[in-house]
PDB file of C-alpha atoms in Angstrom:
ATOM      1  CA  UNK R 577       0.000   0.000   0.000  1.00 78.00           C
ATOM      2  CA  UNK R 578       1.292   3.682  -0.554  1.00 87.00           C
ATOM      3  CA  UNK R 579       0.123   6.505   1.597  1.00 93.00           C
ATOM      4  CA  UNK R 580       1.152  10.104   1.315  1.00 95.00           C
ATOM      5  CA  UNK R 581       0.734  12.457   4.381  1.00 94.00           C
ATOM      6  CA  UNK R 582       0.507  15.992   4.369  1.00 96.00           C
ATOM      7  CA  UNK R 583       1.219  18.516   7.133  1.00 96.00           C
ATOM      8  CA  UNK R 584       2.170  22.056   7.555  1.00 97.00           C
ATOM      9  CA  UNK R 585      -1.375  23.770   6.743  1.00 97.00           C
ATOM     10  CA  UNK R 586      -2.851  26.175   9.060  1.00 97.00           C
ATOM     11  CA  UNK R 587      -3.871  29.784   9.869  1.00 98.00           C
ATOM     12  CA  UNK R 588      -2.046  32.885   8.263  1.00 98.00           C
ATOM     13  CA  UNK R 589      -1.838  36.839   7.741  1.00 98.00           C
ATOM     14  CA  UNK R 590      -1.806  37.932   4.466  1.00 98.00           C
ATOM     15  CA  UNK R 591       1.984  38.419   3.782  1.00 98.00           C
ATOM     16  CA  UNK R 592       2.836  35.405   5.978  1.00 98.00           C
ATOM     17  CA  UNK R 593       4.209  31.956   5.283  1.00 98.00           C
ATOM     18  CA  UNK R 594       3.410  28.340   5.617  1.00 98.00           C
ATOM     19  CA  UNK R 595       5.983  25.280   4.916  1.00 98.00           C
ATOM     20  CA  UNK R 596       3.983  22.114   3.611  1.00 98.00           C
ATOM     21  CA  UNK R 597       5.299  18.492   4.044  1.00 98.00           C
ATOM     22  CA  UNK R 598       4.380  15.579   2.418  1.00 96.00           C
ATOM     23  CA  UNK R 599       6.225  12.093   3.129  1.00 95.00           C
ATOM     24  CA  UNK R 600       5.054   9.101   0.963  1.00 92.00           C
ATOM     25  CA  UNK R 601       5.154   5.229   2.465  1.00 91.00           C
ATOM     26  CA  UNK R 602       5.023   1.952   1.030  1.00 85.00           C
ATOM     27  CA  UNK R 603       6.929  -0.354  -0.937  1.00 86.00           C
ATOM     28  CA  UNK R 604       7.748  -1.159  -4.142  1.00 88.00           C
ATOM     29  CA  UNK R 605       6.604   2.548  -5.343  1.00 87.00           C
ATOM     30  CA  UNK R 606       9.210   3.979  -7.562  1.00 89.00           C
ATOM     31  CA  UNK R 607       8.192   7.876  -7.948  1.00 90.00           C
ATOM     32  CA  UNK R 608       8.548  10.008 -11.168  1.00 91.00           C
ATOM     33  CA  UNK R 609       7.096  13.430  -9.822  1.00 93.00           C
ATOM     34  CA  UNK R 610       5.084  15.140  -6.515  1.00 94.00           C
ATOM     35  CA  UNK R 611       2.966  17.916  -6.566  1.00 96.00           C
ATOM     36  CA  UNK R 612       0.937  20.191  -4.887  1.00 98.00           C
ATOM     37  CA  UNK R 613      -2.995  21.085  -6.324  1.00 98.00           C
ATOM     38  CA  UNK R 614      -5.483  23.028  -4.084  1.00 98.00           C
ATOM     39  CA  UNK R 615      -9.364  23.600  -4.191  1.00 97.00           C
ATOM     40  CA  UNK R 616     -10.923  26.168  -3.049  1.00 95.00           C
ATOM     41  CA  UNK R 617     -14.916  25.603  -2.005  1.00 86.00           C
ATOM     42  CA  UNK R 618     -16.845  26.015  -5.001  1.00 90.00           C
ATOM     43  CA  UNK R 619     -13.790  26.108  -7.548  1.00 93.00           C
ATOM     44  CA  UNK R 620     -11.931  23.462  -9.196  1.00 95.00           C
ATOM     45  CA  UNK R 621      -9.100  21.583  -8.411  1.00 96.00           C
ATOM     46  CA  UNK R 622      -5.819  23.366  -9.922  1.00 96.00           C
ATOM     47  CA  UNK R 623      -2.479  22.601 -10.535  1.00 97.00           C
ATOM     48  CA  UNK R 624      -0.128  24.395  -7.820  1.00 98.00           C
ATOM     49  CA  UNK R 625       3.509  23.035  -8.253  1.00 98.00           C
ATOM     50  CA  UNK R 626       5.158  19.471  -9.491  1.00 97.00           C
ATOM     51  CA  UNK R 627       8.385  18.584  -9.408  1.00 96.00           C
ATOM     52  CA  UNK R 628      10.007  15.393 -11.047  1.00 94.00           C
ATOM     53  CA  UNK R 629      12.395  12.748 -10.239  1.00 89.00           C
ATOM     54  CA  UNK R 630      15.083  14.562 -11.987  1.00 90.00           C
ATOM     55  CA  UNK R 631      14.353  17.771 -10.239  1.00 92.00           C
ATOM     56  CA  UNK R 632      12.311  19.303 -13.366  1.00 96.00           C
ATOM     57  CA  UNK R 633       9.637  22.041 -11.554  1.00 97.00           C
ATOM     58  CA  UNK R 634       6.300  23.538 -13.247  1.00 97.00           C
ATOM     59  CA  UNK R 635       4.837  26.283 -11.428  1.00 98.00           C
ATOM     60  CA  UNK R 636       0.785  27.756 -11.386  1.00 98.00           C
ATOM     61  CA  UNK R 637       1.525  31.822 -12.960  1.00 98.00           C
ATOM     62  CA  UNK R 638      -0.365  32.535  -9.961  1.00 97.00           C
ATOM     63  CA  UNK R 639       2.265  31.415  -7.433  1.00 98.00           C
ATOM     64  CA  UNK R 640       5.265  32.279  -9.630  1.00 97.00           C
ATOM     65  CA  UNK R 641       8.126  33.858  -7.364  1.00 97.00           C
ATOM     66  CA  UNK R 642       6.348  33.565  -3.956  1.00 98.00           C
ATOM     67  CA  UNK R 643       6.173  29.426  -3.806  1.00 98.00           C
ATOM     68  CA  UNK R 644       8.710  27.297  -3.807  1.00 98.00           C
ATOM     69  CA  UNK R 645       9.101  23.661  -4.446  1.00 98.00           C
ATOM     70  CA  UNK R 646      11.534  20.833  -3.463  1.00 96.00           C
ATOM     71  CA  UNK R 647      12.322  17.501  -2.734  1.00 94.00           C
ATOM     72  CA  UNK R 648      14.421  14.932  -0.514  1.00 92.00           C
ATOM     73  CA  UNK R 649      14.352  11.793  -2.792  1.00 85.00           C
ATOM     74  CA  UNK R 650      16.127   9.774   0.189  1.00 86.00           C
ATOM     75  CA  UNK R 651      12.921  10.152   1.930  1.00 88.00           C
ATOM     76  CA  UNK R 652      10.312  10.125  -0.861  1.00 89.00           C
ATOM     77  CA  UNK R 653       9.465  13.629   0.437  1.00 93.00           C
ATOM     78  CA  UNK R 654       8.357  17.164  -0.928  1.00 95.00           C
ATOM     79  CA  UNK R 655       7.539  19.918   0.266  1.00 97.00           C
ATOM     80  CA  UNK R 656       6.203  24.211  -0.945  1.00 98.00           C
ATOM     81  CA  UNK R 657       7.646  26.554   0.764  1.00 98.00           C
ATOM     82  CA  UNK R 658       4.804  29.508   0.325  1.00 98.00           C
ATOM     83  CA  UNK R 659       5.487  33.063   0.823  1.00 98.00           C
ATOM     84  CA  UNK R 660       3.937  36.497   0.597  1.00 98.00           C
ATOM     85  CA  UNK R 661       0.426  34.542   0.973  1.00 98.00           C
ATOM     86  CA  UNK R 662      -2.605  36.138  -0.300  1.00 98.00           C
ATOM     87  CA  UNK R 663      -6.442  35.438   0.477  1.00 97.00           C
ATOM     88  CA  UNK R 664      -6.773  33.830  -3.075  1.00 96.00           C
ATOM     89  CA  UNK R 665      -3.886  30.834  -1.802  1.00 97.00           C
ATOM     90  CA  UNK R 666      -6.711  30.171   0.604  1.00 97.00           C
ATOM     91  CA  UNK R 667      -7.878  26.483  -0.139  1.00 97.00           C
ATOM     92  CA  UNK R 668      -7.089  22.867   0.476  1.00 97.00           C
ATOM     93  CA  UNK R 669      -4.102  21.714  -0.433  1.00 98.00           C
ATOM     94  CA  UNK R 670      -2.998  17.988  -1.708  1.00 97.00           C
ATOM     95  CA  UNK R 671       0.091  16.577  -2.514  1.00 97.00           C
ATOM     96  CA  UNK R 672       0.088  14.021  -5.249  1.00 95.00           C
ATOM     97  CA  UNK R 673       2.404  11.580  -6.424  1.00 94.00           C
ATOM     98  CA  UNK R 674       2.647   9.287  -9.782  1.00 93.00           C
ATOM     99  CA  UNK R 675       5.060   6.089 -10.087  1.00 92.00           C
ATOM    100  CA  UNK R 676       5.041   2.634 -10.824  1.00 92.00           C
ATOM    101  CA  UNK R 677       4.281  -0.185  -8.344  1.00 91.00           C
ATOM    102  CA  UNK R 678       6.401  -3.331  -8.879  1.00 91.00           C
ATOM    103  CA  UNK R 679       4.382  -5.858  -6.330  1.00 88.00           C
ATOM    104  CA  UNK R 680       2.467  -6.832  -8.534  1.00 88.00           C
ATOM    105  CA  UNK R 681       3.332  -8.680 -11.824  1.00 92.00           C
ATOM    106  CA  UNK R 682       3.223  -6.901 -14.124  1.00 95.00           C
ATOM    107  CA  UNK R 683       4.265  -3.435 -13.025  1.00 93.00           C
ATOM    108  CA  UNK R 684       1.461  -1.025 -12.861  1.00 92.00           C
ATOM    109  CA  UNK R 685       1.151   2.848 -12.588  1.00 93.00           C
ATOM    110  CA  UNK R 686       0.136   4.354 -10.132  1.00 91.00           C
ATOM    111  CA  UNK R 687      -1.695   7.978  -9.091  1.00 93.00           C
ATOM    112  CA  UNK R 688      -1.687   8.529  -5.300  1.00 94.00           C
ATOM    113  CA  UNK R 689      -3.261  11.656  -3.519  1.00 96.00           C
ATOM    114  CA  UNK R 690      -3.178  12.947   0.368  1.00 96.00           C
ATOM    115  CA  UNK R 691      -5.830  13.472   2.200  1.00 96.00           C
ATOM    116  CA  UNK R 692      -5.451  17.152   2.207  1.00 96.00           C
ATOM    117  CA  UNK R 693      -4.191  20.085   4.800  1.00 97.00           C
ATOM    118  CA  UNK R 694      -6.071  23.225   5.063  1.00 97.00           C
ATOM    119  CA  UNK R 695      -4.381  26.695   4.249  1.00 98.00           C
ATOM    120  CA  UNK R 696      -6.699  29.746   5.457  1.00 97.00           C
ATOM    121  CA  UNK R 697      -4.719  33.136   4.783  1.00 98.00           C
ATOM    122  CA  UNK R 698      -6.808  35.944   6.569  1.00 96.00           C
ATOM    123  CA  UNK R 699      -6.437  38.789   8.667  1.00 91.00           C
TER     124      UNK R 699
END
């Protein structure tokens, strides 16, 4: 089984910061890229930031020079460092992974997802 936990989300000030975590278990899970997507009640889930196994990052223009994305591969870990947070960053945020699992014959990919943390940016 693979499981991805989250942490790190909370309450914030516009013009604060948060530090999200998110550790991924299990295996036989070989991982080509994380990422971060939020959702905001009512809206659609978007495309935050995703980084690859090689160290290849894509960033949302909304987020462009205030988040930050990295990785520890030795730990199957990543993690968005978020700056200079506005209202509009305010949503649910879930890290997501995509791999292939080898215990099972023959290898399959895989899509995983957290369960989610919530970021609320308000004064």
């Amino acid at each position: 089984q693979v499981e991805l936990v989250e942490s790190g989300g909370g309450v914030v000030q516009p013009g604060g910061s948060l530090r999200l975590a998110c550790e991924a278990s299990g295996s036989f899970f070989s991982i080509y890229f994380m990422g971060w997507y939020r959702q905001a009640p009512g809206n659609e889930r978007e495309l935050v930031a995703t980084v690859t196994d090689k160290g290849d990052t894509n960033y949302a223009d909304s987020v462009k020079g205030r988040f930050t994305i990295s990785k520890d591969n030795a730990k199957n870990a990543v993690y968005l460092q978020m700056n200079s947070l506005k209202r509009e960053d305010t949503g649910v945020y879930y890290c997501d992974a995509g791999g292939e699992y080898s215990g099972r014959s023959p290898p399959v990919d895989l899509r995983v997802w957290g369960q989610g943390t919530l970021v609320t940016v308000s004064s």
